CSV table of C-alpha atoms in Angstrom, one decimal:
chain,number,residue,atom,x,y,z
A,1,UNK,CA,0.0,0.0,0.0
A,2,UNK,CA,0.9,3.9,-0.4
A,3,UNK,CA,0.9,5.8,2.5
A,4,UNK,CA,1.4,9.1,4.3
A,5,UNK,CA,3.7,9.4,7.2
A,6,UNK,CA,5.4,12.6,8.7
A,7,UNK,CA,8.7,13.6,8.1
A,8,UNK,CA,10.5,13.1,11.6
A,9,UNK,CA,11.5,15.7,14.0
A,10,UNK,CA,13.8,18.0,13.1
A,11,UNK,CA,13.3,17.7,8.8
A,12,UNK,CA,11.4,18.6,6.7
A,13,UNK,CA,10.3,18.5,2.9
A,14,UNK,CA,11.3,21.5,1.0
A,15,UNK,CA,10.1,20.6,-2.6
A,16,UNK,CA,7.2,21.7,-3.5
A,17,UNK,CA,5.5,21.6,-6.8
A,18,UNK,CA,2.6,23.9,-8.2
A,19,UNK,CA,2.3,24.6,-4.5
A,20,UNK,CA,1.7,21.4,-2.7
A,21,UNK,CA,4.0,19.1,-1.2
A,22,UNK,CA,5.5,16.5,-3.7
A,23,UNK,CA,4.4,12.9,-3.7
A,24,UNK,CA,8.3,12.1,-2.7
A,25,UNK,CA,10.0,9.2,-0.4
A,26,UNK,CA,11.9,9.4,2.7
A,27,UNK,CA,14.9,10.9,0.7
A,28,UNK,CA,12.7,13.7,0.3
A,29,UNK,CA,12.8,14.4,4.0
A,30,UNK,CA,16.0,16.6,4.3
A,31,UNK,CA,17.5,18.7,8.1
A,32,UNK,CA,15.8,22.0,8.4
A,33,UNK,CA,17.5,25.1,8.8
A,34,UNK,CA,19.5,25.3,12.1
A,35,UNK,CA,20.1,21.4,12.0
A,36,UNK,CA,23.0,19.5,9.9
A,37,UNK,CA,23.0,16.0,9.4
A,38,UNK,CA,22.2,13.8,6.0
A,39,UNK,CA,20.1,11.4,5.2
A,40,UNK,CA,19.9,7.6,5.7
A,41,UNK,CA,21.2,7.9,9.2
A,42,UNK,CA,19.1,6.3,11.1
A,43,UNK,CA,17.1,2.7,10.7
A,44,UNK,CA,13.3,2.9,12.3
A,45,UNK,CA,10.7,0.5,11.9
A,46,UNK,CA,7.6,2.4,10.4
A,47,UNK,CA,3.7,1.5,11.1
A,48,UNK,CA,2.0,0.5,7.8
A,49,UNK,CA,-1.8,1.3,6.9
A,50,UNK,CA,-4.0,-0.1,4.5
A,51,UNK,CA,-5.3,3.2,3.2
A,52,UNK,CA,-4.0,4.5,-0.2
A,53,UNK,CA,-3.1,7.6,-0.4
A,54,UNK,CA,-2.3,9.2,-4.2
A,55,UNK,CA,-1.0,12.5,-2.7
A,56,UNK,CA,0.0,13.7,0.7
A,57,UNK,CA,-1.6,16.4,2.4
A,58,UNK,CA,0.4,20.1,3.0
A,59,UNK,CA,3.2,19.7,5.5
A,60,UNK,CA,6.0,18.1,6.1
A,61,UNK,CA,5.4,14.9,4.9
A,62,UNK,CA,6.6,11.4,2.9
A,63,UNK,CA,5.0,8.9,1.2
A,64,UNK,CA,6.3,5.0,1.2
A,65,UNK,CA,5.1,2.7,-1.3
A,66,UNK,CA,5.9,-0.5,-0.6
A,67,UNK,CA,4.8,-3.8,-1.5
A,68,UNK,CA,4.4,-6.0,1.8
A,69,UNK,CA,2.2,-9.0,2.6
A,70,UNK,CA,-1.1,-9.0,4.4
A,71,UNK,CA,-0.1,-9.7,7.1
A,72,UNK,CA,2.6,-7.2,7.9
A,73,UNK,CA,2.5,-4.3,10.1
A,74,UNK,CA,5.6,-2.4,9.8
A,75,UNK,CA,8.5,-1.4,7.2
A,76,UNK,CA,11.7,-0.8,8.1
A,77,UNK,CA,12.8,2.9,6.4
A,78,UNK,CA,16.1,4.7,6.8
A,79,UNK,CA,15.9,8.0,8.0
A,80,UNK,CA,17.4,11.5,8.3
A,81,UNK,CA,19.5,11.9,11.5
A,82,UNK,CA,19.8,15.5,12.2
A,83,UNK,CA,21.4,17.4,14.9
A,84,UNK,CA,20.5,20.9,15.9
A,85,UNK,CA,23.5,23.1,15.5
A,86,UNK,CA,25.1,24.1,18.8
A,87,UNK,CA,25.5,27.1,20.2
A,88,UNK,CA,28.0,29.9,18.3
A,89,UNK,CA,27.1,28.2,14.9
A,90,UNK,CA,23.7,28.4,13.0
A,91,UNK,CA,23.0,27.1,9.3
A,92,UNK,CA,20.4,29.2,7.2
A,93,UNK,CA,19.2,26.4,4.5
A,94,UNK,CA,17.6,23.1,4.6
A,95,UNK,CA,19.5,20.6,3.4
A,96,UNK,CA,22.6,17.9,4.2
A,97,UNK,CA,24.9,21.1,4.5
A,98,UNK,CA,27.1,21.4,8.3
A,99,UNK,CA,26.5,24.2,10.8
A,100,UNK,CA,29.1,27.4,10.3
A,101,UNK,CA,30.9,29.1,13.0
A,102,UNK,CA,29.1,32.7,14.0
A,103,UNK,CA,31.8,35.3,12.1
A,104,UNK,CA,33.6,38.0,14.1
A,105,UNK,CA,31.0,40.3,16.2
A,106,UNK,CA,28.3,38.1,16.0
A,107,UNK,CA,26.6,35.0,18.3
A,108,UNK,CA,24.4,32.3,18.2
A,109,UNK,CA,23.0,31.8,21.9
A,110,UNK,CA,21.0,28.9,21.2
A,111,UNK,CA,21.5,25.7,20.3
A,112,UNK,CA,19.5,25.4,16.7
A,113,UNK,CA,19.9,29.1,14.9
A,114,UNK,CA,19.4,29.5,11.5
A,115,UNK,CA,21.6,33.0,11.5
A,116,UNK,CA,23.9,34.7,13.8
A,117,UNK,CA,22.9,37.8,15.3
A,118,UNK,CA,25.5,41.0,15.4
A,119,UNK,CA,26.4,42.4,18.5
A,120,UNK,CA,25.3,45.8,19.4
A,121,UNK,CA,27.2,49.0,19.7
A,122,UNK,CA,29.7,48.7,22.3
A,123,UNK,CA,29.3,45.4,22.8
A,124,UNK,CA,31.6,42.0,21.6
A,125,UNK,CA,30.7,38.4,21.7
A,126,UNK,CA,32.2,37.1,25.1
A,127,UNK,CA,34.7,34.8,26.6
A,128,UNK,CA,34.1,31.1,28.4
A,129,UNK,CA,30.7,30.9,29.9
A,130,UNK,CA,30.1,33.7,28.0
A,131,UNK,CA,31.1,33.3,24.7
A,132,UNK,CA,27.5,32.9,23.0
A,133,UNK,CA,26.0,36.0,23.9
A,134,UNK,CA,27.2,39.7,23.1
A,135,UNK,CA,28.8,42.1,26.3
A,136,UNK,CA,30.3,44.8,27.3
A,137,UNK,CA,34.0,45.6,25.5
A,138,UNK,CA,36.8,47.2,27.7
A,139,UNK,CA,36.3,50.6,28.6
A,140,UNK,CA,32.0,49.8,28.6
A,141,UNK,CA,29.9,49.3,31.4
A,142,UNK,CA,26.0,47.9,31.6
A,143,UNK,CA,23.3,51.1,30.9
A,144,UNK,CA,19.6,51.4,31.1
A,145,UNK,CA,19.9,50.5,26.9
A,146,UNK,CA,23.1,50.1,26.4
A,147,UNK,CA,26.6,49.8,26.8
A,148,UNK,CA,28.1,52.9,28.0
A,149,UNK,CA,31.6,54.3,28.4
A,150,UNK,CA,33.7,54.8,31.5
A,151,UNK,CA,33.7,58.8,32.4
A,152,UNK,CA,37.3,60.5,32.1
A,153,UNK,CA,39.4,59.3,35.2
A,154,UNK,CA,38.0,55.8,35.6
A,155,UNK,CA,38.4,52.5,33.1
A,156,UNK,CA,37.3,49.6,33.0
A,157,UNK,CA,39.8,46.8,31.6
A,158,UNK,CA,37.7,43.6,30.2
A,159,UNK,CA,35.2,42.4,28.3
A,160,UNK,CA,32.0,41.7,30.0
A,161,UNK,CA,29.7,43.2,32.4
A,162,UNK,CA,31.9,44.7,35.1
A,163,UNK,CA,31.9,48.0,36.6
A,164,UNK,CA,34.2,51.3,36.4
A,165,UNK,CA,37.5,51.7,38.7
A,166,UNK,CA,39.1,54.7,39.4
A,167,UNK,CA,42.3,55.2,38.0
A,168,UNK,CA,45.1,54.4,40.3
A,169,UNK,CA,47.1,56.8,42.3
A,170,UNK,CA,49.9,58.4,39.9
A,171,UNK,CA,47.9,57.2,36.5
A,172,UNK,CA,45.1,59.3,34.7
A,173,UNK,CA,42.5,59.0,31.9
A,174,UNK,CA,41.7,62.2,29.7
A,175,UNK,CA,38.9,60.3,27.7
A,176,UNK,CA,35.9,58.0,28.2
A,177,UNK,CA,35.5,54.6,27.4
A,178,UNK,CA,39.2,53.9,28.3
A,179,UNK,CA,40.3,49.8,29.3
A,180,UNK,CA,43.5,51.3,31.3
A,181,UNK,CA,44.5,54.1,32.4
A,182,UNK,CA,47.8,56.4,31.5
A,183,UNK,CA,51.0,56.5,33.6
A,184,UNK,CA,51.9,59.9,35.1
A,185,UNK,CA,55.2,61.0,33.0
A,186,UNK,CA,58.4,60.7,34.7
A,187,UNK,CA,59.3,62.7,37.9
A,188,UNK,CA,55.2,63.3,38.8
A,189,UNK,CA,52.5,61.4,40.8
A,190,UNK,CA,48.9,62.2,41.4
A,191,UNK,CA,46.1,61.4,42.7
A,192,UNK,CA,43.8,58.1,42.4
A,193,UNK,CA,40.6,59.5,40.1
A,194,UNK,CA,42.7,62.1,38.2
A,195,UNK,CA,41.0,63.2,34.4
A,196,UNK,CA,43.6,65.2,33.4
A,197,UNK,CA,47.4,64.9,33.0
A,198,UNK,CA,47.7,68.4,34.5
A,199,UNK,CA,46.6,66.9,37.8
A,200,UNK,CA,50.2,64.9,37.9
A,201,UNK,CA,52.8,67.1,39.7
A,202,UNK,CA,56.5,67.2,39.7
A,203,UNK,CA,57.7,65.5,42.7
A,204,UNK,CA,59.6,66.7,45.0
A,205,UNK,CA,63.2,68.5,43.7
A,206,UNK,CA,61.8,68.4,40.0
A,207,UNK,CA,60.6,71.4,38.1
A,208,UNK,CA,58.2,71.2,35.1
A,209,UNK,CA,61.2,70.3,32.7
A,210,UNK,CA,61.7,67.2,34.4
A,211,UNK,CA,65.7,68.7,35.7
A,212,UNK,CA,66.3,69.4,39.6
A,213,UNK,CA,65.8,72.0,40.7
């Protein structure tokens, strides 16, 4: 007999002619986007109906004709073994194609992505745990929307969700959004905090041209 059976999990038929789903096999059952694997992977015993069925309905679906006795009640067919991609990869087509790495500035959090998804401003895929998702780059600190930069005097040194530091004693940073902070030139110390290089002084027997005085 000819029958209808779905496609199973994770495939799907993507042939379609004048609009309805093709009167196709098992072979016709291919990984979906987001999954890679190829066909005839897996060996599954399949129940068999007496009911004849010329074309299958719309959906994801296969239809088996095989000739078996009267007595029979299952068929064993051979079929697709697909495997979702894993996180930090995604695949956009159906198909026997593999999953591709994200490309720089972009994740995949989830396991089973069909595209990778940019970063946002400010922000750069992380490290360990955090790899698959996007955070904060050095010199950038959580906001109410987004990402925003270290005020003048403090930094912030790492990727990821941190907060600001002051700058240490006898260092300074004249700019936002710094990951360090700026040594004191030679002969000169300041205070922690310090914005501005004019806040390191000469020390003490030093004039401004770096000679004793």
């Amino acid at each position: 007999p000819r029958t209808c059976h779905a496609c199973p999990d994770s495939t799907g038929n993507p042939t379609l002619v004048d609009g309805q789903e093709r009167n196709g096999d098992i072979s016709d059952c291919v990984c979906l986007e987001g999954y890679e694997g190829t066909s005839g992977g897996v060996t599954s015993a399949k129940s068999v109906s007496s009911s004849d069925e010329s074309v299958c309905s719309a959906g994801n679906w296969y239809c088996m004709s095989t000739v078996v006795s009267t007595n029979a009640s299952t068929v064993s067919v051979s079929l697709p073994a697909c495997t979702a991609c894993v996180a930090g990869t995604s695949k956009s087509e159906r198909g026997a194609g593999t999953c591709s790495s994200c490309g720089p500035g972009a994740v995949a959090a989830n396991p089973g992505a069909e595209t990778c998804t940019s970063c946002p401003q400010n922000t750069q895929p992380g490290e360990g745990e955090e790899r698959n998702g996007c955070v904060c780059q050095a010199g950038y600190v959580p906001g109410s929307e987004q990402c925003e930069a270290c005020p003048a005097g403090q930094f912030k040194g790492g990727l990821g969700n941190g907060t600001c530091e002051d700058c240490a004693p006898n260092t300074y940073s004249d700019d936002s959004g710094r990951a360090s902070c700026t040594a004191c030139p030679d002969h000169s110390s300041g205070e922690g905090g310090s914005s501005d290089v004019d806040n390191c002084v000469c020390n003490s027997g030093y004039g401004l041209d770096g000679e004793e005085s």
